[in-house]
CSV table of C-alpha atoms and ligand atoms in Angstrom, one decimal:
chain,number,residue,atom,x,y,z
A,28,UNK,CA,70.9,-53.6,-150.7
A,29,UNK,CA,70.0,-50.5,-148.4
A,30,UNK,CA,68.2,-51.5,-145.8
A,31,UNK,CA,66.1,-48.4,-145.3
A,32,UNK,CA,64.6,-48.5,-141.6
A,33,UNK,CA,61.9,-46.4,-139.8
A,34,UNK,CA,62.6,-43.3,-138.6
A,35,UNK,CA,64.0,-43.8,-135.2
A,36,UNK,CA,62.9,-41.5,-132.3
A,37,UNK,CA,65.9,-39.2,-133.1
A,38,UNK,CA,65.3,-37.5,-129.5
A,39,UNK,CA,68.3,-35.1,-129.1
A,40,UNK,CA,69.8,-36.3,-132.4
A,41,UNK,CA,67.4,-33.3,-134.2
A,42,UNK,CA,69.7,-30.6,-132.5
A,43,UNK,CA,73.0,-32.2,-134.5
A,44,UNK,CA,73.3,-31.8,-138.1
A,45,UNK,CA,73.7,-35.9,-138.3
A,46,UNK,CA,72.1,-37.3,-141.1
A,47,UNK,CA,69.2,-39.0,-140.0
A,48,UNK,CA,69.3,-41.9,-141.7
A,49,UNK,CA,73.0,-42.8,-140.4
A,50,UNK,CA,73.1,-44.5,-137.0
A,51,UNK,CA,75.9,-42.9,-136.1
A,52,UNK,CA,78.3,-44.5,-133.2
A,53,UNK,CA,81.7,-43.0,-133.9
A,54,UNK,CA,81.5,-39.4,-132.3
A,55,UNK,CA,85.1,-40.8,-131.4
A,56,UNK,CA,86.4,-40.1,-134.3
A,57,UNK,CA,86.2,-36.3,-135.3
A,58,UNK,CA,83.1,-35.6,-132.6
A,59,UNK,CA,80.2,-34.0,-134.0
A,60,UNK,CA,79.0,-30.5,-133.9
A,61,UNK,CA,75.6,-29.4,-132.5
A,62,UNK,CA,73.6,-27.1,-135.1
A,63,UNK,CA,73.2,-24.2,-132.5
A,64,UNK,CA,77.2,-24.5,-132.1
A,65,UNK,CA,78.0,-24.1,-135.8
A,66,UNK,CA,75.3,-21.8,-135.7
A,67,UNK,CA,76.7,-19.6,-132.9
A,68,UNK,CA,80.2,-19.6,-134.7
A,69,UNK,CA,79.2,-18.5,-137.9
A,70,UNK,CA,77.5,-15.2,-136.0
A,71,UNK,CA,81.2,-14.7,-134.2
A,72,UNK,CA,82.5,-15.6,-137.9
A,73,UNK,CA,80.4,-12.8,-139.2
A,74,UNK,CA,81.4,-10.4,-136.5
A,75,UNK,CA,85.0,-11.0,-137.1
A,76,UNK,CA,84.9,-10.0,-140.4
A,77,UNK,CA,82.5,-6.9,-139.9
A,78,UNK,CA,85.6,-5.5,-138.2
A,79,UNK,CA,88.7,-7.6,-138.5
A,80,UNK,CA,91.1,-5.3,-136.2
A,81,UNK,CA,88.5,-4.5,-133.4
A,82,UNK,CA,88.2,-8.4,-133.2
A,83,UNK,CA,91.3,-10.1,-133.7
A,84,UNK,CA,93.6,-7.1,-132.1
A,85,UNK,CA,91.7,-4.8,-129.7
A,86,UNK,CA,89.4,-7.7,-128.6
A,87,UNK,CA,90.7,-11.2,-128.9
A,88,UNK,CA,93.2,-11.5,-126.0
A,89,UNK,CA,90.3,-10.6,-123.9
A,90,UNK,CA,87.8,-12.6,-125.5
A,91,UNK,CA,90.5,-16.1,-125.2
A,92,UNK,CA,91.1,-15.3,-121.7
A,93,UNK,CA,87.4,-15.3,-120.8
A,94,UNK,CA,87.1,-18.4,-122.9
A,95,UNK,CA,90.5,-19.9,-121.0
A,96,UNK,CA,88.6,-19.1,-117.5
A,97,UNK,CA,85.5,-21.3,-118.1
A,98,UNK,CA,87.2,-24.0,-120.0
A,99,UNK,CA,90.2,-24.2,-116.9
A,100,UNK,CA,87.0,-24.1,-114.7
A,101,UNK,CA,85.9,-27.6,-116.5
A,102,UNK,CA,89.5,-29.0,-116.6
A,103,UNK,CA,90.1,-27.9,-112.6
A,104,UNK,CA,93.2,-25.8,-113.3
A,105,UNK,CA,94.4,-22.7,-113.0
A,106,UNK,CA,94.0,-20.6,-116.3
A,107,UNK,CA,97.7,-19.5,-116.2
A,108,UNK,CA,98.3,-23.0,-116.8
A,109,UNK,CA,96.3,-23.5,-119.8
A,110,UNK,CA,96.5,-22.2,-123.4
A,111,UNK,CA,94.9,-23.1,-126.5
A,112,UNK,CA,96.2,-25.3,-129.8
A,113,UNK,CA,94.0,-26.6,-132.3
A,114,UNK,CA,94.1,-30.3,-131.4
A,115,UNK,CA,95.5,-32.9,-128.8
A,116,UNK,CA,98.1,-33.6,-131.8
A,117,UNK,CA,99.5,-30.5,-131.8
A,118,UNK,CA,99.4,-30.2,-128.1
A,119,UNK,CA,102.0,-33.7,-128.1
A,120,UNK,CA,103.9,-32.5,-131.0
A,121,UNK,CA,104.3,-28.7,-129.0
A,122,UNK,CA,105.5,-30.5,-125.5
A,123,UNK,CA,108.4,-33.2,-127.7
A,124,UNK,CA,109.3,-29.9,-129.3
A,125,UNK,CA,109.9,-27.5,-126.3
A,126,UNK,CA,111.9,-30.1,-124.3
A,127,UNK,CA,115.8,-29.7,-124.2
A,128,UNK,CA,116.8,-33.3,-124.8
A,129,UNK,CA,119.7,-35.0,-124.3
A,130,UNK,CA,121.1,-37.7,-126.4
A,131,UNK,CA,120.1,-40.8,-125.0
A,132,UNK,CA,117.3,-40.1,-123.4
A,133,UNK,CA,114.3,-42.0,-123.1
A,134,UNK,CA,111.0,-41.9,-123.7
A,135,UNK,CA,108.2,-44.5,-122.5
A,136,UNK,CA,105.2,-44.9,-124.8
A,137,UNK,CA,102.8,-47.8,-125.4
A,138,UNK,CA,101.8,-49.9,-127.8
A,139,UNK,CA,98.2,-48.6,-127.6
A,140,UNK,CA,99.4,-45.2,-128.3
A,141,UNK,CA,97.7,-42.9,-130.9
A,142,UNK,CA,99.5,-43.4,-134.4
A,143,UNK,CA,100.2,-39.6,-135.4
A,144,UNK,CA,101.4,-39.4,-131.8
A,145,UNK,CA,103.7,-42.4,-132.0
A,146,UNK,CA,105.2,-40.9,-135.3
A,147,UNK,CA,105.8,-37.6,-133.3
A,148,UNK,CA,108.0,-39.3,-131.0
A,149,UNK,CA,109.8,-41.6,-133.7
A,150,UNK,CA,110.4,-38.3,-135.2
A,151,UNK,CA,111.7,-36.6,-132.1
A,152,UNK,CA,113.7,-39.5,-131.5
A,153,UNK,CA,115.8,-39.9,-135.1
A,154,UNK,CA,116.3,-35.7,-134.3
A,155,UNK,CA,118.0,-36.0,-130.8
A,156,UNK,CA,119.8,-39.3,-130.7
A,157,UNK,CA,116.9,-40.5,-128.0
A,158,UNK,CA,115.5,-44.0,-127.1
A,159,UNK,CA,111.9,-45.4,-127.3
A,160,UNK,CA,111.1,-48.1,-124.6
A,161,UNK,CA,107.6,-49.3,-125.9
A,162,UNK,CA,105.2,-51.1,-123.0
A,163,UNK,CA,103.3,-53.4,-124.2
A,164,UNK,CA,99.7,-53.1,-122.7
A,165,UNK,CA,97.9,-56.3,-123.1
A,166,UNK,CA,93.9,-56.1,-124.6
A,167,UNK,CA,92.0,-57.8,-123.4
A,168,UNK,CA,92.8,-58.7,-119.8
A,169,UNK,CA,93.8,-55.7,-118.8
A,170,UNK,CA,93.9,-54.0,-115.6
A,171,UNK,CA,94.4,-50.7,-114.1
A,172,UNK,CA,97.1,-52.3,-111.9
A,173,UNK,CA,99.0,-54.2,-114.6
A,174,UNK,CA,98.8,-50.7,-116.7
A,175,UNK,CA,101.1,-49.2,-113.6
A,176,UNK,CA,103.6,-52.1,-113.0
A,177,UNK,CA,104.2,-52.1,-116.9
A,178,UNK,CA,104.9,-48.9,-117.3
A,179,UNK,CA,107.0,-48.4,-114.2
A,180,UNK,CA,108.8,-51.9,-115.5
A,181,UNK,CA,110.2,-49.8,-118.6
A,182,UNK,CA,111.1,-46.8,-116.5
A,183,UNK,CA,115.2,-46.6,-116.2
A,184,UNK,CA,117.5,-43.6,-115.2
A,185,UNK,CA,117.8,-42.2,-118.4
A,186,UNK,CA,114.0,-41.8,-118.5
A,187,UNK,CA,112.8,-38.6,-119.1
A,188,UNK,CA,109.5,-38.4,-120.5
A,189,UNK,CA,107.0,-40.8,-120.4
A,190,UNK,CA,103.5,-40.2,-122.9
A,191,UNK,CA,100.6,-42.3,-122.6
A,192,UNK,CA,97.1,-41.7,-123.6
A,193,UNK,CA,94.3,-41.1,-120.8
A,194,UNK,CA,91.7,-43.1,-123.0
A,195,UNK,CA,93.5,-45.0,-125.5
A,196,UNK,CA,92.1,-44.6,-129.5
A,197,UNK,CA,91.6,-48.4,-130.5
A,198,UNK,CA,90.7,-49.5,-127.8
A,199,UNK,CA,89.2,-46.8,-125.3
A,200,UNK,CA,91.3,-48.0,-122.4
A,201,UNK,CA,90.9,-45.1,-119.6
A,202,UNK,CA,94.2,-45.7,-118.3
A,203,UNK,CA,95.3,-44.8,-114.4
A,204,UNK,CA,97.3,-41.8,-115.4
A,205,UNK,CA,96.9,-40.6,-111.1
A,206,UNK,CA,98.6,-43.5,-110.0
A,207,UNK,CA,101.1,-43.7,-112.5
A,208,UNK,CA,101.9,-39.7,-112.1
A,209,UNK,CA,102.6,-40.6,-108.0
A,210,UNK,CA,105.4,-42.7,-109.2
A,211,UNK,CA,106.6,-41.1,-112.1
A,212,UNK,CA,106.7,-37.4,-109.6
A,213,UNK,CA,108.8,-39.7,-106.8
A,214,UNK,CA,111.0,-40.4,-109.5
A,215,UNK,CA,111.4,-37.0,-110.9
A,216,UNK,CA,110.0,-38.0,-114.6
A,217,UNK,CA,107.8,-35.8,-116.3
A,218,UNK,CA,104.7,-37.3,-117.6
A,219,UNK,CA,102.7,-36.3,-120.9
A,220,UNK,CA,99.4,-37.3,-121.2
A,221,UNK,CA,97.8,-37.6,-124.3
A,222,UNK,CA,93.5,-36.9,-123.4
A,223,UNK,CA,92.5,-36.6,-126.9
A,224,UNK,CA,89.7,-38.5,-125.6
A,225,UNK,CA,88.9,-37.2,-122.2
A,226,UNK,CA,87.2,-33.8,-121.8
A,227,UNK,CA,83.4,-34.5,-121.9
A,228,UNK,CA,83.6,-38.1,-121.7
A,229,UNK,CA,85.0,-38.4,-118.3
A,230,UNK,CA,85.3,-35.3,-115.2
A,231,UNK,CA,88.6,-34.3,-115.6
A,232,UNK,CA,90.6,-32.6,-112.6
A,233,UNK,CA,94.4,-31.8,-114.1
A,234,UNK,CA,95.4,-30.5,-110.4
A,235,UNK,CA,94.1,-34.0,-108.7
A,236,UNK,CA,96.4,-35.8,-111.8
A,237,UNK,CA,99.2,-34.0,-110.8
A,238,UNK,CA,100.8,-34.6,-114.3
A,239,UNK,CA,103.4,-32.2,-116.1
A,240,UNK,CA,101.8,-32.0,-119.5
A,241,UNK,CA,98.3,-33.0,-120.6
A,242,UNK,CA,96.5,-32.0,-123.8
A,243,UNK,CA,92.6,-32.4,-124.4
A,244,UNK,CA,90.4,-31.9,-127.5
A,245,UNK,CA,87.6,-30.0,-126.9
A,246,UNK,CA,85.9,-30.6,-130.8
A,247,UNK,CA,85.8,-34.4,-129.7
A,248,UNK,CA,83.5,-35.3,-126.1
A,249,UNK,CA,82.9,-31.3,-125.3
A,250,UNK,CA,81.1,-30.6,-128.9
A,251,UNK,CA,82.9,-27.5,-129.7
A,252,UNK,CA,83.8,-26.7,-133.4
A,253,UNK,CA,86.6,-28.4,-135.3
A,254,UNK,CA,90.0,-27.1,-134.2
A,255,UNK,CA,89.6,-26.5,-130.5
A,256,UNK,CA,91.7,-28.3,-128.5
A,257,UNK,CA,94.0,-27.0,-125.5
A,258,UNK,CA,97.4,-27.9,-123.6
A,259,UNK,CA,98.4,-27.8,-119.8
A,260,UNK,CA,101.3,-27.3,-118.4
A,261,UNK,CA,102.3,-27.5,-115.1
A,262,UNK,CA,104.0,-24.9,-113.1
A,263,UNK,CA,107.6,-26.0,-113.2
A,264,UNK,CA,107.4,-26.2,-117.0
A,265,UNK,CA,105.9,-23.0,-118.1
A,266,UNK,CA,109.2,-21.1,-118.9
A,267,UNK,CA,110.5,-24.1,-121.0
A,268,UNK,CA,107.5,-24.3,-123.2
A,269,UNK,CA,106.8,-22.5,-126.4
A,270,UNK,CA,104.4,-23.2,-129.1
A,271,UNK,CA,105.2,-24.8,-132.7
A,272,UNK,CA,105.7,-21.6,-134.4
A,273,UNK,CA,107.1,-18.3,-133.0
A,274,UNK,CA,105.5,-15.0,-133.4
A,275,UNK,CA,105.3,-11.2,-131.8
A,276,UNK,CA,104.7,-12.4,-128.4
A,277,UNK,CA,108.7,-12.5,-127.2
A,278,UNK,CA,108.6,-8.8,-128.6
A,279,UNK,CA,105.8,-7.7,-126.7
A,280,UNK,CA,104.9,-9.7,-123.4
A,281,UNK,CA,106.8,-7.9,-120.8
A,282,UNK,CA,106.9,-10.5,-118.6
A,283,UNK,CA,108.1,-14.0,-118.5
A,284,UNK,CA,105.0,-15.2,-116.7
A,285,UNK,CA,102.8,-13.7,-119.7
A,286,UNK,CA,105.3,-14.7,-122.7
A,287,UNK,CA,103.6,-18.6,-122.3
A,288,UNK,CA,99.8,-17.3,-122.6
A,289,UNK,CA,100.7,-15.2,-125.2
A,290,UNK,CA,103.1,-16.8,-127.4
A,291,UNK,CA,100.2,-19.7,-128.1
A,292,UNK,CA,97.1,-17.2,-128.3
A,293,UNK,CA,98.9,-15.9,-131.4
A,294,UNK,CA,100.9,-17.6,-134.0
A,295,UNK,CA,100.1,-15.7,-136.5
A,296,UNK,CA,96.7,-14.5,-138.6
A,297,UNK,CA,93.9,-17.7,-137.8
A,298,UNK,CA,90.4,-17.7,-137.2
A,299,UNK,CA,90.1,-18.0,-132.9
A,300,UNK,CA,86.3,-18.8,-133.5
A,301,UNK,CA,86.7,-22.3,-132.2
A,302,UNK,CA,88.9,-21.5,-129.3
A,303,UNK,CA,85.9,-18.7,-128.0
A,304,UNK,CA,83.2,-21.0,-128.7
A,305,UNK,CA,84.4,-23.7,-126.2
A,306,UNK,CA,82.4,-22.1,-123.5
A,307,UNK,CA,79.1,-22.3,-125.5
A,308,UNK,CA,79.7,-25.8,-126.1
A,309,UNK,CA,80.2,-27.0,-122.6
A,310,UNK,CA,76.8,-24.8,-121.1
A,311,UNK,CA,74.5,-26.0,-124.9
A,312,UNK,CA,75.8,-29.5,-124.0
A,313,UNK,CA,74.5,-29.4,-119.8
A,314,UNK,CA,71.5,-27.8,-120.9
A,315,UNK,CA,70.6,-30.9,-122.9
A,316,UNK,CA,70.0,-33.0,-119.5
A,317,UNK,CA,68.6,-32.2,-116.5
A,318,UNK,CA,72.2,-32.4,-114.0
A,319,UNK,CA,74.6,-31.3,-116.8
A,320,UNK,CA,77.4,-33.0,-117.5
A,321,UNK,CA,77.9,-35.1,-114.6
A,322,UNK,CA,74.2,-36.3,-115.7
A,323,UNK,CA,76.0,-36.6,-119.4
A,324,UNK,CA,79.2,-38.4,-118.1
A,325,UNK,CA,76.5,-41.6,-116.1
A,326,UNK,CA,74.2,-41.6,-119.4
A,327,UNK,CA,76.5,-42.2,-121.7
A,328,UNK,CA,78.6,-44.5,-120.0
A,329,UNK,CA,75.9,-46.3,-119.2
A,330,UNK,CA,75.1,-47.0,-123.0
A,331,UNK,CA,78.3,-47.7,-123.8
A,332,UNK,CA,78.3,-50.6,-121.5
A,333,UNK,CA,75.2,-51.7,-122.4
A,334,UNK,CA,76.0,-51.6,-126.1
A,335,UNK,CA,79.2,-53.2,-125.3
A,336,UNK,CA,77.4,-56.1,-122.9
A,337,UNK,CA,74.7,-56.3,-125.8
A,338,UNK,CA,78.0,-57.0,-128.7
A,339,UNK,CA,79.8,-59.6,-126.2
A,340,UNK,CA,76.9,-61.6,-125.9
A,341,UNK,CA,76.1,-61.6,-129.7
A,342,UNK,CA,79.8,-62.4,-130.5
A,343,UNK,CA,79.4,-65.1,-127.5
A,344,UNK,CA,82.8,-63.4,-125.8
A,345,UNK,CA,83.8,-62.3,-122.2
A,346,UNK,CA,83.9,-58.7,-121.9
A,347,UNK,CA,87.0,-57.5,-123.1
A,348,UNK,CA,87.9,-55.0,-120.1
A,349,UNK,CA,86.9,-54.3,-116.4
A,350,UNK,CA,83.6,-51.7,-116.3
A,351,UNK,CA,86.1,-48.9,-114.5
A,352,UNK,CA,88.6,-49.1,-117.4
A,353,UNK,CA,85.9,-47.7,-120.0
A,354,UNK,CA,83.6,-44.9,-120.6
A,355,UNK,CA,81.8,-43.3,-124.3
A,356,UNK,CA,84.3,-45.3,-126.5
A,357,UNK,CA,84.1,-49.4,-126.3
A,358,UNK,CA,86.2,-52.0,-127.9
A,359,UNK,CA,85.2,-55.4,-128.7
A,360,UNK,CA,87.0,-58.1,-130.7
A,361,UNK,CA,86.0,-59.7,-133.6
A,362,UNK,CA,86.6,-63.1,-135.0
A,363,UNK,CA,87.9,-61.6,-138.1
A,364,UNK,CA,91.8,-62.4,-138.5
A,365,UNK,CA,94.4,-59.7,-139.7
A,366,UNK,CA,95.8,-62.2,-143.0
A,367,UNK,CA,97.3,-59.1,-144.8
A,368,UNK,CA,98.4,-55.4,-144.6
A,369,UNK,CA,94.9,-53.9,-142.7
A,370,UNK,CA,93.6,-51.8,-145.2
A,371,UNK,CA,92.8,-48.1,-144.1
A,372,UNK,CA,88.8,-48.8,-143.9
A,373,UNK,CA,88.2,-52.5,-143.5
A,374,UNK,CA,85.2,-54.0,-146.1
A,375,UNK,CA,83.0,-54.7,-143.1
A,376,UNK,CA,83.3,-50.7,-141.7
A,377,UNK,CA,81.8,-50.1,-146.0
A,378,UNK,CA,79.4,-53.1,-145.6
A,379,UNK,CA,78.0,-52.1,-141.8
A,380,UNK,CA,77.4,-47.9,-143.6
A,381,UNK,CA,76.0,-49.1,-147.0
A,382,UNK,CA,73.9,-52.0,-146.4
A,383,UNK,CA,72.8,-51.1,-142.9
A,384,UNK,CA,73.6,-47.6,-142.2
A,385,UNK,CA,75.6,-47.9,-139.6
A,386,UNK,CA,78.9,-45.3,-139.3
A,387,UNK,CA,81.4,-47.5,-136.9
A,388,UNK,CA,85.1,-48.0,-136.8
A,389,UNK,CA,86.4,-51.8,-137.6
A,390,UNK,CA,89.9,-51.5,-136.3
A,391,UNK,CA,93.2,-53.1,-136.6
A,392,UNK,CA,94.6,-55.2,-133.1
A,393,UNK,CA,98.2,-56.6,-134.9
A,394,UNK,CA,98.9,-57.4,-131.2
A,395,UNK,CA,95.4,-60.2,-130.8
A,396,UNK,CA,96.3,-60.9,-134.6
A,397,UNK,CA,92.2,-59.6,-135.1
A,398,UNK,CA,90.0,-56.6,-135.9
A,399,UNK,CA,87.9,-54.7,-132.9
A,400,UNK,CA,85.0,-52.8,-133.3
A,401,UNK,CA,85.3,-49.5,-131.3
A,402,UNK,CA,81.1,-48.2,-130.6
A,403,UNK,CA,80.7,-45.1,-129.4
A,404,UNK,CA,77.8,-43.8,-126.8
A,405,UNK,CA,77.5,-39.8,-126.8
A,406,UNK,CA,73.8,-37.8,-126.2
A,407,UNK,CA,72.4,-38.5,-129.2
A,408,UNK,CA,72.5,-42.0,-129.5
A,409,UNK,CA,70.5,-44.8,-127.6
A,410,UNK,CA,70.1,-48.5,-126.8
A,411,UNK,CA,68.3,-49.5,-130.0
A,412,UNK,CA,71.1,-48.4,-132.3
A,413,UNK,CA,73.4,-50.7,-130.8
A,414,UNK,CA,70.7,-53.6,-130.8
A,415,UNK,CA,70.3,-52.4,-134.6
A,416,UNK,CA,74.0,-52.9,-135.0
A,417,UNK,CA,74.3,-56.2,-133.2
A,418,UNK,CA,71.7,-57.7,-135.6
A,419,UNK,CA,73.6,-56.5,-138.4
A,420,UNK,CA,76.9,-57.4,-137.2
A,421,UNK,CA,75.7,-61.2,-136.6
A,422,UNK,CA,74.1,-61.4,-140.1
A,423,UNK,CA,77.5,-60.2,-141.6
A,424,UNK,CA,79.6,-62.2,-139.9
A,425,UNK,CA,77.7,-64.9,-140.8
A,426,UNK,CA,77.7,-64.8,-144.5
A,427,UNK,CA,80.5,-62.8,-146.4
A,428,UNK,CA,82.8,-62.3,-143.1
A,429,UNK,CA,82.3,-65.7,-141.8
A,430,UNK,CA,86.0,-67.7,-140.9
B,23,PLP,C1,94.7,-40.8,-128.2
B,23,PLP,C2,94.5,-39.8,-129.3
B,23,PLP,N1,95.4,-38.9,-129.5
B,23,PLP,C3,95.3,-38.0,-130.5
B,23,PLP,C4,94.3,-38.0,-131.3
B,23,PLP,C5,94.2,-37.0,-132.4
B,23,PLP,O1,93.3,-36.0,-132.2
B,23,PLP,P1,93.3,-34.8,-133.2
B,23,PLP,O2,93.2,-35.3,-134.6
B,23,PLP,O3,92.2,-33.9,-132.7
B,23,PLP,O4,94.7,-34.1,-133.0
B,23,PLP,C6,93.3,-39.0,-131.2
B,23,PLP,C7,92.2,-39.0,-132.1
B,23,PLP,O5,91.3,-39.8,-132.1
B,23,PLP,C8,93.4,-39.9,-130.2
B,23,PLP,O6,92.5,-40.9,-130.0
């Protein structure tokens, strides 16, 4: 059964290429792209190939480092600090690769960690002889408090890089990666922070987190186009880091201060579009409401807690996490046990999308022993898809998902 419903008042949803009929609350997964973005990219596309070597020889470096300005602007860092990769997993994978380990190191993580991310460091790990110390973040009852005295709990002398997520994937935790950067600097540790998550969802100042390494996705929260992500790296650290795969840049940068900016704008023949479009994103997206972004950042989080609020009192629970601990992405138990291997999409992610419509993420919690449902609240979305969903999601659990 399809339940086909009235056109909803698709407001700013017209300006994405979103299916209309899909109430779509998972921009967490892969973002989504507005039409005048794709648009706009296609028209650099077009140029690129009108004259490949004006464009991607006598023009790119400039054209990165003008893109590099505005998006260090939007991060508040330095643009020396900042290069481009094409996505927060490269930018983790890049930072375990450029550090000189030593055998038995150690390297703090958590159990809400990103998966890919996780399997980087298990990976790194088996390669140098080093340790994983996992902390075990409880969800829910959570606080940003008990997020700092865990994590400093597995910290020991042999520590030497700790990697935690800014908003956590499954359950869209925004952990307090300040705090937990004072103690890791008074203990000389450097700290990694995985913000897959965070650029356009939350204001993001990397000076004011004082962290050694953070990555961001930019085709996520910020709207630009798939494959535009971009990796910081603090002062101290620049010599030391190097980019996945080596090309002319150690033959050419005469300087060791250029050799980092240059080494990751080219790694060989790719198409830069996304990286230069990132600008475009960020001014389309504050043109869409009157006060930009930090108009953007209140709105959204605003709907995410009411379309959290609205689930928790359909599923009769307590709100899973404090209000400060989450912004666009929130997680909500279910009362649906895990009683075998999770499969990849859970039946009632397919039941929610073909019977009602509905594209949202059903995801496994091995640690509660239950599934979670993860919403997420971006521009185009509003309070009576969630209301649509909570209907749904009752009538469901009711009948074929009932315990
Ligand atoms: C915390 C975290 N890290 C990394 C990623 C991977 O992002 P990407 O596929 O753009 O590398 C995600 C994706 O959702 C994530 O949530």
């Amino acid at each position: 059964m399809n339940h086909n419903y009235e056109t909803l008042d698709l407001g700013l949803k017209k300006l994405w290429p979103l299916d209309p009929k899909i109430i779509f609350l998972n921009h967490g997964s892969f973002g989504a792209c507005p039409t005048s973005v794709i648009e706009q990219q296609q028209t650099l596309r077009l140029e690129m190939e009108r004259e490949p070597v004006r464009f991607l020889h006598r023009q790119l470096p400039e054209r990165l480092e003008s893109s590099r300005q505005q998006l260090a602007l939007f991060l508040g860092v330095k643009p020396s600090n900042l290069v481009f990769v094409p996505n927060a997993t490269h930018g983790v994978n890049t930072i375990l690769h450029s550090i000189p380990w030593k055998t038995n190191d150690e390297i703090v993580i958590s159990n809400q960690g990103y998966r890919a991310c996780r399997n980087a460091v298990e990976s790194i790990a088996q390669k140098h002889h080093l340790k994983i110390r996992t902390v075990k973040l409880p969800f829910p009852n959570i606080t940003p408090m008990l997020v700092v005295e865990k994590v400093i709990e597995a910290l020991s002398p042999l520590t030497r890089l700790v990697l935690l997520d800014h908003i956590t994937s499954g359950t869209g935790l925004i952990l307090p990666i300040k705090e937990i950067s004072r103690e890791l600097a008074k203990r000389d540790i450097d700290f990694l922070v995985d913000g897959a998550h965070s650029a356009g969802s939350i204001a993001v100042n990397l000076e004011d987190l004082g962290v050694t390494y953070y990555t961001t996705n930019a085709h996520k929260w910020l709207c630009a186009p798939k494959g535009a992500a971009c990796l910081y790296v603090a002062n101290h650290r620049i010599e030391q880091v190097r980019p996945l795969c080596i090309s002319h840049a150690p033959s050419l940068a005469s300087e060791p201060s250029q050799l980092f900016k240059m080494s990751f704008d080219w790694t060989g023949t790719y198409d830069p579009t996304a990286y230069l479009m990132i600008p475009y994103a960020i001014n389309y997206l504050s043109s869409l409401m009157v006060g930009g972004w930090s108009t953007i950042f209140q709105r959204n989080r605003q709907l995410a807690h009411q379309g959290r609020d609205l689930l928790c009192k359909t599923l009769e629970i307590e709100v899973p996490c404090p209000d400060e601990m989450f912004a666009t992405l929130a997680t909500i138990p279910l009362p649906l046990k895990i009683d075998a291997p999770p499969p990849e999409i859970h039946p009632l992610q397919e039941r929610l999308f073909d019977r009602w419509n509905i594209e949202i993420p059903i995801i496994p919690n091995p640690q509660m022993g239950c599934y979670m449902i993860r919403l997420s609240a971006f521009v185009y979305n509003h309070l009576e898809e969630y209301q649509r969903l909570s209907e749904s999601l009752h009538q469901e659990l009711r009948k074929d998902f009932s315990h």
